[in-house]
Amino acid sequence: MKFAYRFSNLYGAVYRQGNLSFSKDGNNVISPIGNRVSVFDLKNNSSETLPFSTVKNITCVGLSPDGGLAIVVDEDGAAQIISLITRAVLQHFHFHKPVSSIRFSPDGRKLVVTKENVALLYHAPGKHREYNALVLDKTYYGPYDETTCIDWTTDSKCFAVGSKDMSTWVFGAERWANLIYYSLGGHKDLVVGCFFEKESLDLYTVSQDGALCVWESDTEPSGLVLTKKVAEKEEEKESSLEEGEEAEEGGSRAQVIRGKADSPKDSEINNVRYLQKSKHFFNKEGEFNNLTCASFHKDTHILVTGFASGVFHLHELPEFNLIHSLSISDQRISSVVMNCSGDWIGFGCSGMGQLLVWEWQSESYVFKQQGHFNNMASLAYSPDGQYIVTGGDDGKVKVWNTNSGLCFVTFTEHTSSITHVTFTSSGFVIVSASLDGTVRAYDLHRYRNFRTFTSPRPVQFSSLAVDFSGELVSAGAQDSFEIFIWSMQTGRLLEVLAGHAGPVSSLCFSPVQSILASASWDKTVRIWDMIDSWQTKETLPLPADGLAVSYRPDGQELAVATLDGEISFWVPQDATQTGSIAGRHDLVMGRKESEKITAKQSAKGKSFTALCYSADGASILAGGQSRFVCIYNVKEQILMKKFEVSCNLSFDAMEEFLDRRKMTEFGSLALVDEGAGDGDGVQLSLPGVRKGDMSSRHFKPEIRVSSLRFSPTGRSWAATTTEGLLVYSLDGSMIFDPYDLDLDVTPASVRRQLRLKEWTSAIVLAFRLNEHALTQEVLETVPHKEIPVVCGSLPDVYVEKLLFFLAGCLEKSAHLQFYLSWAQNLLLLHGQKLKNRSGAILPTIQSLQKSLQRHFESLSKLCEWNIYTIRYAVALSKQRGLKRSEEEVVEDEDLFEGMSQASMENTVMVM
């Protein structure tokens, strides 16, 4: 068992807060999710979570014009400069205060950051020179309140900054003689957005009360004059001020520009002047709430505005003609952005966790995703590992594709929190249990709820299990202490199992027979025989309340997690305990801000609440109310590795010690409830209240792991946490793990065998060295006609290794037929020997099946589309009067259909 699992992707959430960004080509959306950043590929319909994380939740993201760099800033002002090409963190930087917005200049040479009422101009790192730290160039003072937005002119000569004091300030990026600063008013509420016209100093400003001001400048950008004498005089006047001030950004001696309420006057130079040309209003009749965000596309003159009611408008400027208006949500639109071509508009709704991309010309969705806006309670893998189903406290059941990372179906029939979800053995039926007193079954073919199981009297179901045949469905109640058994075929209640004296916390069917294990708070685990009159076969006594139970994949061992922090292992056939693991000290609890006791003392009352065996049964995953997931070796009963699922300090119970700077003589400042005005944490409203809730409060979610599952392929495992659905996968490219290594086993000796055409020997040596690139090179060098001979002469110990390698190559390689030939010959020649070891190689076979199924589906769609394309071309040729007999057309269609069928049959042969 290899423990080289690394974080690979984040599912279950697509947007939390902060600003959205489009990539340079406009095909990717960059979305901040908590303290991570995900990139959604709109062309290929896939997602990727970048392999870095910040200390707290991300509030703003700045993207360079060439798309190579991104600056990510969290709530405290800690920034990271990320290379979007190599996915590496290039530099850490700290602005020491919360940053409201960040924007690169169009030429990529400068960068403006706004914090509080100050605008900071930095020299941005360029691609034509050696990489240096951010160097502060100028500091601009002008607004009297916090800044809100930034926009640059297209020639990077000037930029505008909007503020909460209802003013907009225009600053020069250079020391222009006729434009140092200019203040614009005209609004009665805070400025949400300010936008320059293309190749002009004309300006649009949008305020929160729905007012748009059009400002016209009397000077073109080419009319800005850079006078060195004027700049020298200004520097002399400010030298005394700069000497007394210590630069807060690493001691750099930056120029300081202080604006005043009136424009600078100079008798010798005609300064830039602005005139309010017109003023327009969005809320003429008050039908919309506050304007929350805005975006402007300079080439098409399209202004997009989002409102707190979930409505967005498209206007053409400067005439203010309404193009389009639509309601996309019932929650506040937090961020809006347009791509480079102006065709696609991205929306982010933080209240519901929605991310939408709208094509306004065709009025259709390009991308529409929504995560669980509350905690996720449970997850399950499909038998082939292609799908993950999740259930959350929002009452929704979502199914995610593990290849794309996107949700493709959502079931909303439940009216209360989901407590457990699972797949049946066929992989096409999902079963979910909820606190609303129902258990529902969903069909993945027709995407509908085809069975609803209920109890004779209302109960709340806290656990769920389905037997290996998919016929029996069991659910445990947390208030009546009973277990209900239904038939999947008929939907009838078959039996009610009574015997527990406490809430049933967990259920698990044996993978090989109809035997049910149930853990309860009454300190027992009961083994029920589903065939022999539903009787209790064994009762296992526990030292504390049972919280989770899990069968080993071969059904020969049972693991139970109890309230005292231990994991005990049992043989279910004779009810004997084989060992236990004391894992309480491995949880490493943090101290909540409201707790009166230390983290060390509170950890004594914590325990594991989720268990899962690995695909081969050699290891077990355990998680609970902690930021760590532990993986133990079952045989040795020792801790192998701990995975930290989050380092986000925006969650509660992350730090072992409280921050003494928040401690006062009246207690901790974290206990002071500042009401709805406090922007920290997650908003919590009264049930049923959608608007105008005066009692809404904010709370900090506590980090915890609610569910764990290993993929059937054994190459990944997933955990539902407060942060989302985290997937950890094997990364073979980062590991050197040789097998039976010797001094003679070198890459040179492997290539020497290839030159001698000793194919079998070269493959054996490559696997002994166990380098992925070298093994792939050896396999692709073997001639196609030699594959059956090499497969037949391969030693048995390397057959499984080669199958596992082929399963990984089939996911990414374009040589589909070549690798299918390898897999087909291995299965035909060594099928009987592999069948005798089916339990050990099951993860490898399932991984191979997953790859083949994905290729089969894509090839099937491609062949169908090709048939439709040929039929369309034939019909089009008939309309154009081309003379061709119908017999030839039918023969061509039959020939192509036969070729398509043959290609699909070739794929199915190995499956």
Short mmCIF file of N, CA and C in Angstrom, two decimals, residues 763-898:
data_model
loop_
_atom_site.label_atom_id
_atom_site.label_comp_id
_atom_site.label_asym_id
_atom_site.label_seq_id
_atom_site.Cartn_x
_atom_site.Cartn_y
_atom_site.Cartn_z
N ILE A 763 10.94 -5.08 -20.26
CA ILE A 763 9.77 -4.74 -19.45
C ILE A 763 10.02 -5.09 -17.99
N VAL A 764 10.60 -6.23 -17.73
CA VAL A 764 10.88 -6.64 -16.35
C VAL A 764 11.85 -5.66 -15.69
N LEU A 765 12.90 -5.29 -16.40
CA LEU A 765 13.86 -4.33 -15.84
C LEU A 765 13.21 -2.96 -15.60
N ALA A 766 12.33 -2.54 -16.51
CA ALA A 766 11.67 -1.24 -16.35
C ALA A 766 10.76 -1.24 -15.12
N PHE A 767 10.06 -2.35 -14.88
CA PHE A 767 9.20 -2.41 -13.70
C PHE A 767 10.03 -2.53 -12.42
N ARG A 768 11.18 -3.14 -12.50
CA ARG A 768 12.04 -3.19 -11.31
C ARG A 768 12.56 -1.80 -10.96
N LEU A 769 12.84 -1.01 -11.98
CA LEU A 769 13.25 0.37 -11.72
C LEU A 769 12.05 1.25 -11.36
N ASN A 770 10.90 0.94 -11.95
CA ASN A 770 9.61 1.56 -11.60
C ASN A 770 9.61 3.07 -11.83
N GLU A 771 10.09 3.46 -13.01
CA GLU A 771 9.94 4.84 -13.45
C GLU A 771 8.88 4.88 -14.54
N HIS A 772 7.88 5.75 -14.34
CA HIS A 772 6.72 5.75 -15.23
C HIS A 772 7.12 6.06 -16.67
N ALA A 773 7.92 7.10 -16.86
CA ALA A 773 8.29 7.50 -18.22
C ALA A 773 9.08 6.41 -18.93
N LEU A 774 9.98 5.75 -18.20
CA LEU A 774 10.80 4.70 -18.81
C LEU A 774 9.93 3.49 -19.16
N THR A 775 9.01 3.11 -18.28
CA THR A 775 8.13 1.97 -18.56
C THR A 775 7.26 2.25 -19.78
N GLN A 776 6.74 3.48 -19.88
CA GLN A 776 5.92 3.83 -21.04
C GLN A 776 6.75 3.79 -22.32
N GLU A 777 7.97 4.23 -22.25
CA GLU A 777 8.85 4.18 -23.42
C GLU A 777 9.10 2.74 -23.86
N VAL A 778 9.30 1.82 -22.91
CA VAL A 778 9.54 0.42 -23.25
C VAL A 778 8.31 -0.18 -23.91
N LEU A 779 7.13 0.04 -23.32
CA LEU A 779 5.91 -0.55 -23.88
C LEU A 779 5.63 -0.04 -25.28
N GLU A 780 5.82 1.24 -25.51
CA GLU A 780 5.51 1.80 -26.83
C GLU A 780 6.57 1.45 -27.86
N THR A 781 7.72 0.94 -27.43
CA THR A 781 8.75 0.49 -28.37
C THR A 781 8.47 -0.93 -28.87
N VAL A 782 7.77 -1.74 -28.10
CA VAL A 782 7.48 -3.13 -28.49
C VAL A 782 6.60 -3.12 -29.74
N PRO A 783 6.96 -3.84 -30.79
CA PRO A 783 6.12 -3.91 -32.00
C PRO A 783 4.76 -4.52 -31.69
N HIS A 784 3.78 -4.09 -32.44
CA HIS A 784 2.41 -4.54 -32.18
C HIS A 784 2.26 -6.05 -32.37
N LYS A 785 2.95 -6.60 -33.34
CA LYS A 785 2.82 -8.03 -33.61
C LYS A 785 3.49 -8.88 -32.53
N GLU A 786 4.39 -8.27 -31.73
CA GLU A 786 5.09 -9.02 -30.69
C GLU A 786 4.34 -9.00 -29.35
N ILE A 787 3.23 -8.27 -29.26
CA ILE A 787 2.52 -8.13 -27.98
C ILE A 787 2.04 -9.47 -27.44
N PRO A 788 1.39 -10.37 -28.23
CA PRO A 788 0.96 -11.66 -27.67
C PRO A 788 2.12 -12.50 -27.15
N VAL A 789 3.25 -12.48 -27.85
CA VAL A 789 4.40 -13.28 -27.42
C VAL A 789 4.95 -12.74 -26.11
N VAL A 790 5.06 -11.41 -26.00
CA VAL A 790 5.60 -10.81 -24.78
C VAL A 790 4.67 -11.06 -23.60
N CYS A 791 3.36 -10.94 -23.82
CA CYS A 791 2.39 -11.17 -22.73
C CYS A 791 2.45 -12.62 -22.26
N GLY A 792 2.64 -13.54 -23.18
CA GLY A 792 2.69 -14.94 -22.78
C GLY A 792 3.93 -15.30 -22.00
N SER A 793 5.05 -14.64 -22.27
CA SER A 793 6.31 -14.96 -21.59
C SER A 793 6.55 -14.09 -20.35
N LEU A 794 5.63 -13.22 -20.01
CA LEU A 794 5.82 -12.32 -18.87
C LEU A 794 5.63 -13.10 -17.57
N PRO A 795 6.51 -12.96 -16.58
CA PRO A 795 6.33 -13.64 -15.28
C PRO A 795 5.05 -13.19 -14.60
N ASP A 796 4.48 -14.09 -13.80
CA ASP A 796 3.19 -13.82 -13.17
C ASP A 796 3.23 -12.60 -12.26
N VAL A 797 4.34 -12.38 -11.61
CA VAL A 797 4.40 -11.28 -10.64
C VAL A 797 4.32 -9.92 -11.33
N TYR A 798 4.67 -9.88 -12.61
CA TYR A 798 4.64 -8.60 -13.32
C TYR A 798 3.35 -8.41 -14.12
N VAL A 799 2.50 -9.41 -14.18
CA VAL A 799 1.25 -9.28 -14.93
C VAL A 799 0.34 -8.25 -14.27
N GLU A 800 0.18 -8.36 -12.94
CA GLU A 800 -0.66 -7.41 -12.22
C GLU A 800 -0.09 -5.99 -12.30
N LYS A 801 1.24 -5.88 -12.20
CA LYS A 801 1.85 -4.56 -12.30
C LYS A 801 1.61 -3.95 -13.68
N LEU A 802 1.71 -4.76 -14.72
CA LEU A 802 1.48 -4.25 -16.07
C LEU A 802 0.02 -3.85 -16.26
N LEU A 803 -0.92 -4.63 -15.71
CA LEU A 803 -2.33 -4.27 -15.81
C LEU A 803 -2.61 -2.94 -15.12
N PHE A 804 -2.03 -2.76 -13.94
CA PHE A 804 -2.21 -1.51 -13.20
C PHE A 804 -1.63 -0.33 -13.98
N PHE A 805 -0.49 -0.56 -14.62
CA PHE A 805 0.13 0.49 -15.42
C PHE A 805 -0.72 0.81 -16.65
N LEU A 806 -1.28 -0.22 -17.29
CA LEU A 806 -2.13 0.00 -18.47
C LEU A 806 -3.38 0.79 -18.11
N ALA A 807 -3.96 0.51 -16.93
CA ALA A 807 -5.16 1.23 -16.51
C ALA A 807 -4.88 2.73 -16.39
N GLY A 808 -3.70 3.07 -15.88
CA GLY A 808 -3.35 4.49 -15.78
C GLY A 808 -3.06 5.12 -17.12
N CYS A 809 -2.40 4.36 -18.02
CA CYS A 809 -2.07 4.91 -19.33
C CYS A 809 -3.30 5.11 -20.21
N LEU A 810 -4.28 4.24 -20.05
CA LEU A 810 -5.49 4.36 -20.87
C LEU A 810 -6.28 5.62 -20.57
N GLU A 811 -6.12 6.18 -19.37
CA GLU A 811 -6.85 7.39 -19.03
C GLU A 811 -6.33 8.60 -19.80
N LYS A 812 -5.03 8.63 -20.12
CA LYS A 812 -4.45 9.84 -20.68
C LYS A 812 -3.87 9.64 -22.08
N SER A 813 -3.43 8.42 -22.41
CA SER A 813 -2.72 8.22 -23.67
C SER A 813 -3.67 8.26 -24.86
N ALA A 814 -3.13 8.70 -26.00
CA ALA A 814 -3.91 8.71 -27.24
C ALA A 814 -3.78 7.40 -28.01
N HIS A 815 -2.87 6.50 -27.59
CA HIS A 815 -2.66 5.22 -28.29
C HIS A 815 -3.68 4.21 -27.75
N LEU A 816 -4.91 4.41 -28.09
CA LEU A 816 -5.98 3.60 -27.50
C LEU A 816 -5.91 2.14 -27.95
N GLN A 817 -5.82 1.91 -29.25
CA GLN A 817 -5.82 0.54 -29.75
C GLN A 817 -4.57 -0.22 -29.28
N PHE A 818 -3.44 0.48 -29.21
CA PHE A 818 -2.20 -0.17 -28.79
C PHE A 818 -2.32 -0.69 -27.36
N TYR A 819 -2.78 0.14 -26.45
CA TYR A 819 -2.90 -0.29 -25.05
C TYR A 819 -4.06 -1.26 -24.85
N LEU A 820 -5.10 -1.16 -25.68
CA LEU A 820 -6.18 -2.16 -25.61
C LEU A 820 -5.66 -3.54 -26.01
N SER A 821 -4.75 -3.58 -26.97
CA SER A 821 -4.17 -4.87 -27.37
C SER A 821 -3.38 -5.48 -26.22
N TRP A 822 -2.62 -4.67 -25.50
CA TRP A 822 -1.90 -5.17 -24.33
C TRP A 822 -2.87 -5.72 -23.29
N ALA A 823 -3.92 -4.97 -22.98
CA ALA A 823 -4.86 -5.41 -21.96
C ALA A 823 -5.59 -6.68 -22.39
N GLN A 824 -5.99 -6.74 -23.65
CA GLN A 824 -6.71 -7.91 -24.15
C GLN A 824 -5.85 -9.16 -24.08
N ASN A 825 -4.62 -9.09 -24.49
CA ASN A 825 -3.74 -10.26 -24.47
C ASN A 825 -3.42 -10.69 -23.04
N LEU A 826 -3.22 -9.74 -22.14
CA LEU A 826 -2.96 -10.10 -20.75
C LEU A 826 -4.15 -10.83 -20.13
N LEU A 827 -5.36 -10.34 -20.38
CA LEU A 827 -6.55 -10.96 -19.80
C LEU A 827 -6.83 -12.33 -20.42
N LEU A 828 -6.53 -12.48 -21.72
CA LEU A 828 -6.79 -13.77 -22.36
C LEU A 828 -5.77 -14.83 -21.93
N LEU A 829 -4.52 -14.43 -21.82
CA LEU A 829 -3.47 -15.40 -21.53
C LEU A 829 -3.34 -15.71 -20.04
N HIS A 830 -3.68 -14.76 -19.18
CA HIS A 830 -3.51 -14.95 -17.74
C HIS A 830 -4.83 -14.83 -16.99
N GLY A 831 -5.95 -14.99 -17.70
CA GLY A 831 -7.26 -14.79 -17.08
C GLY A 831 -7.53 -15.72 -15.91
N GLN A 832 -7.20 -17.00 -16.04
CA GLN A 832 -7.49 -17.96 -14.98
C GLN A 832 -6.66 -17.68 -13.72
N LYS A 833 -5.40 -17.34 -13.90
CA LYS A 833 -4.55 -17.04 -12.74
C LYS A 833 -5.00 -15.76 -12.05
N LEU A 834 -5.44 -14.78 -12.84
CA LEU A 834 -5.93 -13.54 -12.25
C LEU A 834 -7.24 -13.76 -11.52
N LYS A 835 -8.06 -14.67 -12.03
CA LYS A 835 -9.34 -14.95 -11.37
C LYS A 835 -9.12 -15.57 -10.00
N ASN A 836 -8.10 -16.37 -9.86
CA ASN A 836 -7.82 -16.98 -8.55
C ASN A 836 -7.39 -15.94 -7.53
N ARG A 837 -6.86 -14.81 -7.98
CA ARG A 837 -6.46 -13.73 -7.07
C ARG A 837 -7.35 -12.52 -7.25
N SER A 838 -8.64 -12.75 -7.50
CA SER A 838 -9.56 -11.67 -7.83
C SER A 838 -9.68 -10.65 -6.69
N GLY A 839 -9.60 -11.13 -5.44
CA GLY A 839 -9.73 -10.20 -4.33
C GLY A 839 -8.59 -9.20 -4.26
N ALA A 840 -7.38 -9.65 -4.59
CA ALA A 840 -6.22 -8.76 -4.49
C ALA A 840 -6.14 -7.79 -5.65
N ILE A 841 -6.57 -8.22 -6.85
CA ILE A 841 -6.41 -7.36 -8.02
C ILE A 841 -7.71 -6.64 -8.37
N LEU A 842 -8.73 -6.70 -7.51
CA LEU A 842 -10.00 -6.05 -7.81
C LEU A 842 -9.85 -4.55 -8.07
N PRO A 843 -9.08 -3.78 -7.25
CA PRO A 843 -8.92 -2.36 -7.58
C PRO A 843 -8.31 -2.11 -8.95
N THR A 844 -7.36 -2.97 -9.37
CA THR A 844 -6.75 -2.80 -10.68
C THR A 844 -7.76 -3.05 -11.80
N ILE A 845 -8.56 -4.09 -11.66
CA ILE A 845 -9.58 -4.39 -12.68
C ILE A 845 -10.61 -3.27 -12.75
N GLN A 846 -11.02 -2.74 -11.60
CA GLN A 846 -12.01 -1.66 -11.60
C GLN A 846 -11.43 -0.38 -12.21
N SER A 847 -10.16 -0.12 -11.97
CA SER A 847 -9.52 1.04 -12.60
C SER A 847 -9.45 0.87 -14.12
N LEU A 848 -9.15 -0.34 -14.57
CA LEU A 848 -9.14 -0.63 -16.01
C LEU A 848 -10.53 -0.48 -16.61
N GLN A 849 -11.53 -0.97 -15.89
CA GLN A 849 -12.90 -0.87 -16.38
C GLN A 849 -13.35 0.58 -16.47
N LYS A 850 -12.95 1.39 -15.49
CA LYS A 850 -13.32 2.82 -15.52
C LYS A 850 -12.75 3.51 -16.76
N SER A 851 -11.48 3.22 -17.08
CA SER A 851 -10.87 3.84 -18.25
C SER A 851 -11.54 3.39 -19.54
N LEU A 852 -11.83 2.08 -19.63
CA LEU A 852 -12.47 1.56 -20.84
C LEU A 852 -13.88 2.11 -21.00
N GLN A 853 -14.62 2.23 -19.90
CA GLN A 853 -15.98 2.74 -19.98
C GLN A 853 -15.99 4.19 -20.46
N ARG A 854 -15.05 4.98 -19.98
CA ARG A 854 -15.00 6.39 -20.39
C ARG A 854 -14.69 6.50 -21.89
N HIS A 855 -13.71 5.70 -22.39
CA HIS A 855 -13.40 5.72 -23.81
C HIS A 855 -14.56 5.19 -24.65
N PHE A 856 -15.25 4.18 -24.13
CA PHE A 856 -16.38 3.62 -24.87
C PHE A 856 -17.48 4.67 -25.05
N GLU A 857 -17.77 5.42 -24.00
CA GLU A 857 -18.81 6.43 -24.10
C GLU A 857 -18.42 7.54 -25.07
N SER A 858 -17.17 7.99 -25.00
CA SER A 858 -16.74 9.06 -25.91
C SER A 858 -16.72 8.59 -27.36
N LEU A 859 -16.26 7.34 -27.61
CA LEU A 859 -16.25 6.82 -28.98
C LEU A 859 -17.66 6.60 -29.51
N SER A 860 -18.55 6.15 -28.63
CA SER A 860 -19.94 5.94 -29.07
C SER A 860 -20.57 7.26 -29.51
N LYS A 861 -20.36 8.31 -28.72
CA LYS A 861 -20.90 9.62 -29.10
C LYS A 861 -20.28 10.12 -30.40
N LEU A 862 -18.97 9.90 -30.55
CA LEU A 862 -18.29 10.35 -31.76
C LEU A 862 -18.82 9.62 -33.00
N CYS A 863 -19.01 8.31 -32.88
CA CYS A 863 -19.52 7.55 -34.03
C CYS A 863 -20.95 7.97 -34.38
N GLU A 864 -21.77 8.21 -33.35
CA GLU A 864 -23.14 8.64 -33.62
C GLU A 864 -23.16 10.00 -34.31
N TRP A 865 -22.32 10.92 -33.84
CA TRP A 865 -22.27 12.23 -34.47
C TRP A 865 -21.76 12.14 -35.90
N ASN A 866 -20.81 11.24 -36.16
CA ASN A 866 -20.31 11.08 -37.53
C ASN A 866 -21.38 10.54 -38.46
N ILE A 867 -22.20 9.62 -37.95
CA ILE A 867 -23.31 9.10 -38.77
C ILE A 867 -24.28 10.22 -39.11
N TYR A 868 -24.62 11.05 -38.10
CA TYR A 868 -25.55 12.16 -38.35
C TYR A 868 -24.93 13.17 -39.32
N THR A 869 -23.62 13.39 -39.21
CA THR A 869 -22.96 14.35 -40.12
C THR A 869 -22.99 13.85 -41.56
N ILE A 870 -22.74 12.54 -41.75
CA ILE A 870 -22.76 11.98 -43.10
C ILE A 870 -24.17 12.04 -43.68
N ARG A 871 -25.17 11.73 -42.86
CA ARG A 871 -26.55 11.82 -43.34
C ARG A 871 -26.91 13.25 -43.73
N TYR A 872 -26.43 14.21 -42.94
CA TYR A 872 -26.70 15.60 -43.28
C TYR A 872 -26.01 15.99 -44.59
N ALA A 873 -24.75 15.51 -44.75
CA ALA A 873 -24.03 15.84 -45.98
C ALA A 873 -24.70 15.20 -47.20
N VAL A 874 -25.22 13.98 -47.05
CA VAL A 874 -25.91 13.32 -48.16
C VAL A 874 -27.18 14.06 -48.51
N ALA A 875 -27.94 14.46 -47.48
CA ALA A 875 -29.17 15.21 -47.75
C ALA A 875 -28.87 16.55 -48.39
N LEU A 876 -27.77 17.18 -47.98
CA LEU A 876 -27.41 18.46 -48.56
C LEU A 876 -26.98 18.31 -50.01
N SER A 877 -26.29 17.21 -50.32
CA SER A 877 -25.87 16.98 -51.71
C SER A 877 -27.08 16.72 -52.62
N LYS A 878 -28.10 16.07 -52.06
CA LYS A 878 -29.32 15.85 -52.86
C LYS A 878 -30.01 17.17 -53.18
N GLN A 879 -30.02 18.07 -52.19
CA GLN A 879 -30.67 19.35 -52.43
C GLN A 879 -29.93 20.17 -53.48
N ARG A 880 -28.63 20.00 -53.56
CA ARG A 880 -27.85 20.75 -54.55
C ARG A 880 -27.88 20.11 -55.93
N GLY A 881 -28.59 19.00 -56.06
CA GLY A 881 -28.77 18.40 -57.37
C GLY A 881 -27.65 17.52 -57.83
N LEU A 882 -26.82 17.06 -56.89
CA LEU A 882 -25.76 16.15 -57.29
C LEU A 882 -26.36 14.80 -57.64
N LYS A 883 -25.94 14.22 -58.76
CA LYS A 883 -26.49 12.96 -59.22
C LYS A 883 -25.73 11.80 -58.58
N ARG A 884 -26.46 11.17 -57.70
CA ARG A 884 -25.86 10.00 -57.06
C ARG A 884 -26.99 9.04 -56.72
N SER A 885 -26.80 7.80 -57.02
CA SER A 885 -27.87 6.82 -56.84
C SER A 885 -28.09 6.57 -55.36
N GLU A 886 -29.32 6.23 -55.03
CA GLU A 886 -29.66 5.95 -53.64
C GLU A 886 -28.96 4.68 -53.15
N GLU A 887 -28.69 3.71 -54.09
CA GLU A 887 -28.02 2.51 -53.66
C GLU A 887 -26.62 2.79 -53.14
N GLU A 888 -25.91 3.69 -53.82
CA GLU A 888 -24.56 4.02 -53.37
C GLU A 888 -24.59 4.73 -52.02
N VAL A 889 -25.60 5.58 -51.82
CA VAL A 889 -25.71 6.29 -50.56
C VAL A 889 -25.95 5.30 -49.42
N VAL A 890 -26.86 4.34 -49.67
CA VAL A 890 -27.15 3.35 -48.64
C VAL A 890 -25.92 2.50 -48.34
N GLU A 891 -25.17 2.13 -49.42
CA GLU A 891 -23.96 1.34 -49.21
C GLU A 891 -22.94 2.11 -48.38
N ASP A 892 -22.79 3.42 -48.65
CA ASP A 892 -21.84 4.22 -47.86
C ASP A 892 -22.25 4.30 -46.41
N GLU A 893 -23.57 4.48 -46.19
CA GLU A 893 -24.04 4.55 -44.80
C GLU A 893 -23.83 3.23 -44.08
N ASP A 894 -24.15 2.12 -44.77
CA ASP A 894 -23.95 0.81 -44.16
C ASP A 894 -22.47 0.56 -43.88
N LEU A 895 -21.62 0.99 -44.83
CA LEU A 895 -20.18 0.79 -44.63
C LEU A 895 -19.70 1.56 -43.42
N PHE A 896 -20.13 2.82 -43.26
CA PHE A 896 -19.65 3.62 -42.12
C PHE A 896 -20.22 3.09 -40.81
N GLU A 897 -21.50 2.68 -40.83
CA GLU A 897 -22.08 2.11 -39.61
C GLU A 897 -21.35 0.83 -39.23
N GLY A 898 -20.96 0.03 -40.24
CA GLY A 898 -20.21 -1.17 -39.94
C GLY A 898 -18.84 -0.87 -39.35
#
